[in-house]
Coordinates of C-alpha atoms in Angstrom, one line a residue:
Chain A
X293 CA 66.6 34.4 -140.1
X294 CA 69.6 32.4 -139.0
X295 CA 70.4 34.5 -136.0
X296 CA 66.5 33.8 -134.8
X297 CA 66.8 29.9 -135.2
X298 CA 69.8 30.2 -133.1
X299 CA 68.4 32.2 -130.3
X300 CA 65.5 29.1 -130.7
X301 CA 67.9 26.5 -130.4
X302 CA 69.9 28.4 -127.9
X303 CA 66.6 29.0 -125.3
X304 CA 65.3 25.0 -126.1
X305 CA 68.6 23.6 -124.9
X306 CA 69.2 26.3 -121.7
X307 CA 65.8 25.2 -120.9
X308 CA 66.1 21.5 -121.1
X309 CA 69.6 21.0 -120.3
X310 CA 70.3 24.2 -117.8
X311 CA 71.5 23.1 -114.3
X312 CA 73.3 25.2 -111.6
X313 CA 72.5 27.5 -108.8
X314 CA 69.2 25.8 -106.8
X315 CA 68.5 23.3 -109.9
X316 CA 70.7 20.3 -109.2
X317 CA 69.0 18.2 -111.9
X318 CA 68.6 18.9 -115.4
X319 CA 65.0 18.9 -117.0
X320 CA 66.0 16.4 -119.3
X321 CA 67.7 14.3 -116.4
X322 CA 64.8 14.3 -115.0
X323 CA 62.2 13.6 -117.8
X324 CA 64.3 10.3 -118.7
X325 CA 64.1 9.3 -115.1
X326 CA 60.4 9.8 -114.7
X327 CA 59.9 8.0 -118.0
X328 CA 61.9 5.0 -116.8
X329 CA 59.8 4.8 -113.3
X330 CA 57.0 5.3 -115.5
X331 CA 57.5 2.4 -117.8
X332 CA 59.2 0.3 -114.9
X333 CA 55.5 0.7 -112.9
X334 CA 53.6 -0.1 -115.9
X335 CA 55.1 -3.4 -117.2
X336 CA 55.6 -4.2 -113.3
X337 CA 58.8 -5.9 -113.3
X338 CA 59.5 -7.9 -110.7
X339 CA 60.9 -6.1 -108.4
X340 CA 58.9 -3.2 -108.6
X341 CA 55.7 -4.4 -106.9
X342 CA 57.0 -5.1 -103.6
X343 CA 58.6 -1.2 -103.8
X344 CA 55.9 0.3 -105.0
X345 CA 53.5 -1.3 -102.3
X346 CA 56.2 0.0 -99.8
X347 CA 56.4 3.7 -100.8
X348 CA 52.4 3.7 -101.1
X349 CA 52.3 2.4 -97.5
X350 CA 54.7 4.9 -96.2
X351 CA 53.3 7.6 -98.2
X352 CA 49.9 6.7 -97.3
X353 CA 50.7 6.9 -93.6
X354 CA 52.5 10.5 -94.3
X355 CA 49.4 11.5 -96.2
X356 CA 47.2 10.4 -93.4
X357 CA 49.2 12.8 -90.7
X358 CA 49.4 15.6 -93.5
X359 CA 45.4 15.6 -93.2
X360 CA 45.4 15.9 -89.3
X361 CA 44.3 19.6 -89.7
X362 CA 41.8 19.2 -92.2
X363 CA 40.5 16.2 -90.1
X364 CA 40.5 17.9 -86.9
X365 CA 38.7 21.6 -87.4
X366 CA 35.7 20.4 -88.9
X367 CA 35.6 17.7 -86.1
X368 CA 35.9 20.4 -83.0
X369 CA 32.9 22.7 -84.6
X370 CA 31.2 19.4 -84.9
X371 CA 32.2 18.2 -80.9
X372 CA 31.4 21.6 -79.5
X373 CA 27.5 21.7 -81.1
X374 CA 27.0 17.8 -80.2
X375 CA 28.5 18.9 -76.6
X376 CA 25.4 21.5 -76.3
X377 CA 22.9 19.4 -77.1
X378 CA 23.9 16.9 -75.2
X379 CA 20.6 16.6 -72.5
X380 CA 17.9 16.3 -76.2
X381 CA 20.2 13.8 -77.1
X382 CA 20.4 11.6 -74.7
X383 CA 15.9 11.9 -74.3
X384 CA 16.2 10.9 -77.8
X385 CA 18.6 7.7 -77.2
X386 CA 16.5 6.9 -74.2
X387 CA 13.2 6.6 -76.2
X388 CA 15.2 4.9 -79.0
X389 CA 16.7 1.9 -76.8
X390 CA 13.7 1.7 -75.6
X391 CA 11.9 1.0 -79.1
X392 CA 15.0 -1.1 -80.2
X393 CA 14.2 -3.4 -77.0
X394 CA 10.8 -4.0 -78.1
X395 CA 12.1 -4.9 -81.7
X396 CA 14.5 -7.1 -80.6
X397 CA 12.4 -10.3 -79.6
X398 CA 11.0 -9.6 -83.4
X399 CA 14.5 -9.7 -85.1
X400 CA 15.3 -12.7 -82.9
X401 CA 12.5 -15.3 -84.2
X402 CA 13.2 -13.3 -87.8
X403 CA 17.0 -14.0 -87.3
X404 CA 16.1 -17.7 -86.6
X405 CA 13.0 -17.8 -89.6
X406 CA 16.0 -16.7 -91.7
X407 CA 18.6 -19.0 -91.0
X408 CA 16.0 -21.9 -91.6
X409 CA 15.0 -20.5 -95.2
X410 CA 18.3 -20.3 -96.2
X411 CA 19.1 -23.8 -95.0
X412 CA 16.1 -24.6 -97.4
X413 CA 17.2 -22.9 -100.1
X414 CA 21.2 -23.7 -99.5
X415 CA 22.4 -19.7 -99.3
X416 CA 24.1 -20.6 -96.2
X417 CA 27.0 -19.1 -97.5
X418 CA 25.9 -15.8 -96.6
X419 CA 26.2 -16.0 -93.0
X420 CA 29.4 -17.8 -93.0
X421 CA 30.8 -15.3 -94.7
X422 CA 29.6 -12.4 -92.6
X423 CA 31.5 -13.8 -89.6
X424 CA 34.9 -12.8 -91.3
X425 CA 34.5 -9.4 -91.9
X426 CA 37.3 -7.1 -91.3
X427 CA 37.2 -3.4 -90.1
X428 CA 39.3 -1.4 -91.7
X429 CA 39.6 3.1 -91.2
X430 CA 39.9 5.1 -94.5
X431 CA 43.2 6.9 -94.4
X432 CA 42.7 8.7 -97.2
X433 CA 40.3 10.0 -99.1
X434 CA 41.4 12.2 -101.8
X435 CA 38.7 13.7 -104.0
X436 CA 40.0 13.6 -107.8
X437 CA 38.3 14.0 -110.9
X438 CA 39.9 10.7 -112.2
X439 CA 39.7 8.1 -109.7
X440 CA 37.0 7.5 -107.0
X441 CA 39.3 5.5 -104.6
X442 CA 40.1 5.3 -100.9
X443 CA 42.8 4.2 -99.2
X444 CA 41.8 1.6 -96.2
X445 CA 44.5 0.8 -92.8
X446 CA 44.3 -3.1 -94.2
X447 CA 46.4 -4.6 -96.4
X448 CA 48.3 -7.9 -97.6
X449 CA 49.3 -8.8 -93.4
X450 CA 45.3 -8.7 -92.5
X451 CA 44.3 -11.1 -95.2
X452 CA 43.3 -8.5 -97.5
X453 CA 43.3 -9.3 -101.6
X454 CA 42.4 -7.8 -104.8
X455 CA 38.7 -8.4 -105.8
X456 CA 37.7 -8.4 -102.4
X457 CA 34.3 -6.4 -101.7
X458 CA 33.7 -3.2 -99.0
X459 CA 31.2 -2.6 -97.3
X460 CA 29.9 -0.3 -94.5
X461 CA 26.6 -0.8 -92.6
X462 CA 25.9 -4.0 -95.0
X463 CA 25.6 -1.9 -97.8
X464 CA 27.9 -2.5 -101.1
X465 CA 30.6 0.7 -101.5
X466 CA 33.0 -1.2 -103.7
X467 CA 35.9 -2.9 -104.4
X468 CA 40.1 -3.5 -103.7
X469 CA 41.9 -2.8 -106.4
X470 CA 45.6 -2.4 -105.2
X471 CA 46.7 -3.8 -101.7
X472 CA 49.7 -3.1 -100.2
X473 CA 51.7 -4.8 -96.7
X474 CA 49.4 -2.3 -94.6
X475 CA 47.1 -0.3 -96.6
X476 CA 45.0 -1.2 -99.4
X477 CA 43.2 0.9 -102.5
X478 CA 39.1 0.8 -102.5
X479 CA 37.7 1.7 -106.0
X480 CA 33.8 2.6 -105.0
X481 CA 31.2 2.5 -107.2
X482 CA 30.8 5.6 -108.6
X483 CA 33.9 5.3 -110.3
X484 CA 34.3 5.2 -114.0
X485 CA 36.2 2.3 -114.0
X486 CA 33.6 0.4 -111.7
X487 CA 31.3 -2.2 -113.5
X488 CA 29.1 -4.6 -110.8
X489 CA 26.0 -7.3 -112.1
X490 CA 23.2 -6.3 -109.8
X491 CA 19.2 -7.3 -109.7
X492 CA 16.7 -4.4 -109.4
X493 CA 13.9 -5.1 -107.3
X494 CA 11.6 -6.5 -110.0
X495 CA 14.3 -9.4 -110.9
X496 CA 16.0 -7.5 -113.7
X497 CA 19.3 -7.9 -114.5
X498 CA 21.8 -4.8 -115.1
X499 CA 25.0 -3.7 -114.9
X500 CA 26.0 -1.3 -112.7
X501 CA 28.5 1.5 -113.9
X502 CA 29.9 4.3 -112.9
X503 CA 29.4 7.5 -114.3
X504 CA 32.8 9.4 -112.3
X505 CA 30.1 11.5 -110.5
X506 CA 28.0 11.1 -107.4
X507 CA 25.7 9.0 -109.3
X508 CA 26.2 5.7 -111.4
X509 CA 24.3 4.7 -114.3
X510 CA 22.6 1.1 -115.2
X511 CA 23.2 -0.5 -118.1
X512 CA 22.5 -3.5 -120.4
X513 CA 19.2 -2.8 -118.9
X514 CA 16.4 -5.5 -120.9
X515 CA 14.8 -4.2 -123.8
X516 CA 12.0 -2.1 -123.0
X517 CA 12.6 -1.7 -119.6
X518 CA 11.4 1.3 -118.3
X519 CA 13.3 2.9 -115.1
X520 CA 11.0 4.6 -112.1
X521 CA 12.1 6.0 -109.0
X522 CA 12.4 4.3 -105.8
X523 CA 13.4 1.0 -107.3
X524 CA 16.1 -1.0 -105.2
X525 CA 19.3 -2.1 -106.5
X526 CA 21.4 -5.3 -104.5
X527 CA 24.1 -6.7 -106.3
X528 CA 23.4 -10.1 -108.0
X529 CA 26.8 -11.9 -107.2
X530 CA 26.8 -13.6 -110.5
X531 CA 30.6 -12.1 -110.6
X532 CA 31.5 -14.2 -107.9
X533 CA 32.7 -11.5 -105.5
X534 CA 29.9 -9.4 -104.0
X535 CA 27.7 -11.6 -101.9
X536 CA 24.0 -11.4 -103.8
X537 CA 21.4 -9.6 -102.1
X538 CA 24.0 -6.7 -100.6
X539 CA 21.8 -3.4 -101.1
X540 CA 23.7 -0.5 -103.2
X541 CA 21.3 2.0 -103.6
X542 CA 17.7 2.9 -105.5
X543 CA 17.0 4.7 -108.4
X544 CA 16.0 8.3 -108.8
X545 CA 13.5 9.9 -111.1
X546 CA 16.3 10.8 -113.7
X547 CA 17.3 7.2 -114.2
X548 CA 20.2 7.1 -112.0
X549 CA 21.7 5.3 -109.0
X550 CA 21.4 7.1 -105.3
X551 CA 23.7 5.2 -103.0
X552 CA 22.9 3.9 -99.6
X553 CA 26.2 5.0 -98.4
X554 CA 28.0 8.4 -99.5
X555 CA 30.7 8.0 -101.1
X556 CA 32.3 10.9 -99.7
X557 CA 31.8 10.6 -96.2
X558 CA 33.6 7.4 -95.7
X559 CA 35.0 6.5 -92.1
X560 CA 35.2 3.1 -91.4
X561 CA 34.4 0.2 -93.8
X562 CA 34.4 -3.2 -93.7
X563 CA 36.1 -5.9 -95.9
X564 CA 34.5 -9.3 -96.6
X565 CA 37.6 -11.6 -96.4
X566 CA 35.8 -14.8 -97.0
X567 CA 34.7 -13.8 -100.5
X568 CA 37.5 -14.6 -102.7
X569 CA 39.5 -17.2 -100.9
X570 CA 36.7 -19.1 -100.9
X571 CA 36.9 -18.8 -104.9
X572 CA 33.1 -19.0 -105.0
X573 CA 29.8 -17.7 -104.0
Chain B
X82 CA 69.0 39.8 -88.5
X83 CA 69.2 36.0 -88.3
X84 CA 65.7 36.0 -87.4
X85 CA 64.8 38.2 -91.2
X86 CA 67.2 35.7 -92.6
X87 CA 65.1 32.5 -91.3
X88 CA 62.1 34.4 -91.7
X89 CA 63.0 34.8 -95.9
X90 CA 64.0 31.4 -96.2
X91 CA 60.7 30.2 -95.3
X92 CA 58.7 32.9 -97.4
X93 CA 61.1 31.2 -100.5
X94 CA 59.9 28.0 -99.3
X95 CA 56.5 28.4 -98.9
X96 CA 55.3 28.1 -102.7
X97 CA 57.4 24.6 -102.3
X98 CA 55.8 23.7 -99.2
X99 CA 52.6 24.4 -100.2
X100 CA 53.3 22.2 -103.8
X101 CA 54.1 19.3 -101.3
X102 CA 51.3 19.8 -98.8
X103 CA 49.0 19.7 -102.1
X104 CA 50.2 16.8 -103.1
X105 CA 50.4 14.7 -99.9
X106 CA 47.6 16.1 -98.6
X107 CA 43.8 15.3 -98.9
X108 CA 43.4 18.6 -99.1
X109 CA 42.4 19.0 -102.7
X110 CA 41.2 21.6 -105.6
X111 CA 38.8 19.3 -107.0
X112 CA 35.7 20.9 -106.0
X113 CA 33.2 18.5 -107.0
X114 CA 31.3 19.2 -103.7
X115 CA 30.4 22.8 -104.1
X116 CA 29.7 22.2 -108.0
X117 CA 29.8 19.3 -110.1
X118 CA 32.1 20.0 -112.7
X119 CA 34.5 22.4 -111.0
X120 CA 37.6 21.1 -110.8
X121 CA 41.0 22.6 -111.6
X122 CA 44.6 21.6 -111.2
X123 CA 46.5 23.9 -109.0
X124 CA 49.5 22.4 -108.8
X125 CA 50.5 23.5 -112.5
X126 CA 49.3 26.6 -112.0
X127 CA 51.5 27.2 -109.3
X128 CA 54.8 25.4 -110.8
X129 CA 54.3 27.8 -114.3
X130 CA 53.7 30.8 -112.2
X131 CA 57.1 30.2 -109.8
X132 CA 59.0 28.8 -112.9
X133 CA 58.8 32.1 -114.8
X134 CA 59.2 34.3 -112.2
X135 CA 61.9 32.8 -109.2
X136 CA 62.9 29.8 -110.8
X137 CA 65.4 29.1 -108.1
X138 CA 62.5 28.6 -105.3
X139 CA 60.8 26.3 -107.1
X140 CA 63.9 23.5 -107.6
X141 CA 62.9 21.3 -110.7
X142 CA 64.1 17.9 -108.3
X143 CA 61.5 19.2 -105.5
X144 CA 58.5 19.1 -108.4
X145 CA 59.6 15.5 -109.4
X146 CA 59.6 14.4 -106.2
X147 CA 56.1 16.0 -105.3
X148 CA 55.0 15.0 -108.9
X149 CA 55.7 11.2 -107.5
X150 CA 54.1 11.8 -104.2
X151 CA 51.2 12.9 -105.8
X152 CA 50.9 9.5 -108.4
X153 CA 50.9 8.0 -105.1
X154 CA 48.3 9.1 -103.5
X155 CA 46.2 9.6 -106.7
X156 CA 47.1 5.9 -107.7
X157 CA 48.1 6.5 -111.2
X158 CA 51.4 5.6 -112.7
X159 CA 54.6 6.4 -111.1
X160 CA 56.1 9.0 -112.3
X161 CA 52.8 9.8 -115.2
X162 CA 52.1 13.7 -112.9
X163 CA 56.3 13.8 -112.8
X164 CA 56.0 14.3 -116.5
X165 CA 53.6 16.3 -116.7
X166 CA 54.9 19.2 -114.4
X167 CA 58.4 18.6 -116.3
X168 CA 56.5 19.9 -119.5
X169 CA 55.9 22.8 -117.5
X170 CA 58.9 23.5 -115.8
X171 CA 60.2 23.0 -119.9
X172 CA 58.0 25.5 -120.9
X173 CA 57.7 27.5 -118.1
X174 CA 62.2 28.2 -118.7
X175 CA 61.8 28.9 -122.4
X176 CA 59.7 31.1 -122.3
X177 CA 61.6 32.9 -119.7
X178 CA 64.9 32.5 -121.7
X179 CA 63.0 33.8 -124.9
X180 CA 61.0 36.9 -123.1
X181 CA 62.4 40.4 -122.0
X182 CA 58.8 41.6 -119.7
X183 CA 56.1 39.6 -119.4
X184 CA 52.6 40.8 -118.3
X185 CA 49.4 39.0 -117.2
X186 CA 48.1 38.8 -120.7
X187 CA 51.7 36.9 -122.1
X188 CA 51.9 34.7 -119.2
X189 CA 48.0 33.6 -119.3
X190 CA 48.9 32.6 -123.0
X191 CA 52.3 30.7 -122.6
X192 CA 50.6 29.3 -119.7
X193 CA 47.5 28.0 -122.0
X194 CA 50.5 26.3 -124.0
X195 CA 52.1 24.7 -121.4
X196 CA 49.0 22.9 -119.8
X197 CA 48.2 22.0 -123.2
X198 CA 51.6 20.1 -123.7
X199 CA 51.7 18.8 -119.9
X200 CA 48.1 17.4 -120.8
X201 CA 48.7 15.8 -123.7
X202 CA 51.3 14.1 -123.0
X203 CA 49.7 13.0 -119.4
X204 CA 46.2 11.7 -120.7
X205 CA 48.1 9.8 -123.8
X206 CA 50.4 8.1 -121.5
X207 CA 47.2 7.2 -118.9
X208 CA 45.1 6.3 -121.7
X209 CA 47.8 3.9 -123.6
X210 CA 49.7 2.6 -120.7
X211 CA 47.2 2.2 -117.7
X212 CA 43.8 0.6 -117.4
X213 CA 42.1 3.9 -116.3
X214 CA 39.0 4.9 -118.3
X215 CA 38.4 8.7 -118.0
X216 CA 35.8 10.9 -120.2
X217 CA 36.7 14.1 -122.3
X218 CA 34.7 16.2 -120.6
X219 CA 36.4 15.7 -117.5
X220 CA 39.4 16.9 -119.4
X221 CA 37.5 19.4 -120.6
X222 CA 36.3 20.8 -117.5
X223 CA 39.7 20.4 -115.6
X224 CA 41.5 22.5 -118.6
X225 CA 38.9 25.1 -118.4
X226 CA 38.7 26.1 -114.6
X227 CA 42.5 25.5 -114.7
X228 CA 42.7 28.3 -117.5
X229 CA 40.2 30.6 -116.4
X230 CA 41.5 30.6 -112.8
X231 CA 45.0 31.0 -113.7
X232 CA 44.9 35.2 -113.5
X233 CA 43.3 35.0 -110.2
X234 CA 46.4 32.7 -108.6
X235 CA 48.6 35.4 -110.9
X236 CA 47.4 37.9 -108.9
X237 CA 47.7 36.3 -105.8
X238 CA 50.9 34.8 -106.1
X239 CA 52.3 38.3 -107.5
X240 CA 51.1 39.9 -104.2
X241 CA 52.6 37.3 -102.4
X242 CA 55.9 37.9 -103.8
X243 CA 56.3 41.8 -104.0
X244 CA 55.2 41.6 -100.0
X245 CA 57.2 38.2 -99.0
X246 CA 59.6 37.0 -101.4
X247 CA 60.9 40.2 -103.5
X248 CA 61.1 40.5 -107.7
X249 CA 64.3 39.9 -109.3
X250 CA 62.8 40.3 -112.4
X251 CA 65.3 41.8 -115.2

């Protein structure tokens, strides 16, 4: 019996304190040190933002050159069949530019029918805020079960803060939630941590969620509020950070959320700088 | 001969390298894509399976360091995935101290242990210490396809090392 507790004791300490040979470190070493890092990034002392925010834009960067490969071959098969159809395509552009000529005297007097409405009903904000928007390319884009986040080129030199709100092609895909010198973390919406106040087409209130799938959820929906497909969902802007009226997605006939924009195939997104210093909407 | 020596050095590296590239990488093992709740975590499979059988290849300061890499890139906690593949490089060396032969069956159950521990100990510290929400059934899902794939990586890890890297198994 005693000889078997001593083999156990013997085997727990060679395994937590055994060093030598290609293991510099000791196990236990090491778990103390990762606790300390640990507790030194959660409690944020002072010091350990500004080095944090330094390794995430270095790793960032590394991570960003790691996924050349990955990048690249699906790219090439992608180039080589847009290279042979080349001659339909550029029929199709023809006809479209074509179309998008005749439409353009239309948006114009609409563009101008807009800007007087709004004067009328003192949402000029919107506008103004649209003329400092700030491209930014996603360097990162890690799938985890976790976290729905992206990493964006911008960060603390370009102007960009916490809070602020991303977009791509006007429509809503979510937040900063971490910003470094030169990068910056996007938290979309389909993240579980993710809550948004938007208006459904009808003029009801909800809370968007996310569900840490593809699709989010609604919530604090009104009482007897039945949900059909097809119905729009903008944000509200009664947070003060996403501009009201910026289109998310619709619903589906299960209840849930479809998103304009993928949240998987991000590229390029855009960051509304005005929002937040202006500390109102 | 210098050229077999180079060439053995980077079959011993490659489960190291490939623990990095994971980590750094957006190449991932989440396979949401193909089917919603598929997703499994590689990276301990492949420290438990190295630990128990060439320890030396797998150098317990190269896993923190890719542990931290990867709270980087994930955005949780430094140091929080450090932890957790610490629990397994703990387990993964007593059970190799305490065990004479081990077989698929032994290691797929010492394994189940391990990832047990390493979770725990990773989703108390997230859920106490950080402000990230996460559901059970995520858990759930990750700990099962991370089981249930383990043998198949056995298997192919074992391959790889009776054709690249050699057993020094007693």
């Amino acid at each position: 019996m005693s000889v078997s507790r001593d083999d156990f004791s013997i085997a727990f300490r060679s395994a937590l304190l055994q060093r030598g040979g290609a293991q510099k470190f000791s196990v236990l070493s090491l778990i103390f040190l990762a606790l300390l890092i640990f507790f030194l990034d959660v409690y944020g002392v002072k010091f350990t933002k500004p080095v944090r925010g330094f390794i995430n834009d270095v790793v960032y960067r590394i991570t960003y050159l790691a996924s050349t490969p990955t990048r690249i071959f699906p790219q090439v098969g992608d180039n080589i069949s847009s290279f042979l159809n080349v001659k339909k395509e550029n029929e199709r552009l023809k006809a479209e530019i074509e179309k998008y000529k005749s439409l353009e005297l239309n948006v114009e007097f609409l563009t101008d029918e807009n800007k007087n409405l709004q004067n009328i009903l003192e949402t000029e904000y919107f506008n103004k805020n649209l003329s400092n928007i700030l491209l930014a390319k996603v360097l990162v884009d890690k799938n985890s079960p976790f976290l729905k986040s992206v990493i964006i080129n911008k960060g603390t030199r370009a102007g960009v803060l916490k809070g602020m709100p991303v977009t791509k092609d006007n429509y809503l895909v979510g937040r900063v939630v971490e910003t470094n010198y030169l990068s910056s973390r996007v938290l979309l919406l389909n993240d579980l941590n993710s809550r948004i106040p938007v208006t459904l087409d009808q003029g009801a209130q909800a809370i968007l969620s996310g569900s840490g799938s593809k699709n989010p959820i609604l919530e604090y929906l009104p009482e007897d509020y039945e949900i059909i497909s097809d119905i729009n969902v903008f944000a509200s802007g009664k947070d003060g950070i996403f501009a009201p009226g910026t289109p998310i997605g619709k619903t589906n006939n299960e209840g849930l959320i479809e998103l304009f924009v993928d949240p998987n195939q991000l590229s390029f997104v855009t960051v509304n700088l005005n929002i937040q210093n202006k500390g109102k909407l | 001969m210098a050229r077999i020596s180079i060439l053995n050095k980077f079959y011993n590296a490659g489960p190291l390298i490939l623990l990095y590239y994971l980590c750094i990488s957006e190449v991932d093992t989440n396979l949401e894509k193909i089917f919603e709740i598929f997703t499994l975590n590689f990276q301990i499979i492949l420290i438990y399976f190295w630990i128990l059988k060439r320890p030396e290849i797998m150098a317990n300061g190269h896993i923190f360091l890719a542990g931290l890499i990867n709270d980087v890139v994930m955005g949780f906690p430094l140091g929080i995935s450090s932890l957790s593949y610490l629990i397994m490089i703990f387990v993964g060396t007593y059970v190799r101290a305490k065990s004479v032969n081990t077989t698929i069956a032994s290691d797929w159950f010492t394994f189940f242990i391990a990832m047990i521990f390493s979770n725990l100990l990773f989703f108390s510290l997230l859920n106490n210490f950080s402000e990230l929400s996460f559901t059970l059934s995520k858990i759930g899902y990750n700990m099962f396809f991370t089981l249930f794939t383990f043998p198949i990586f056995w298997l192919l890890f074992n391959i790889y090392q009776m054709t690249f890297v050699g057993n020094r198994d007693a």
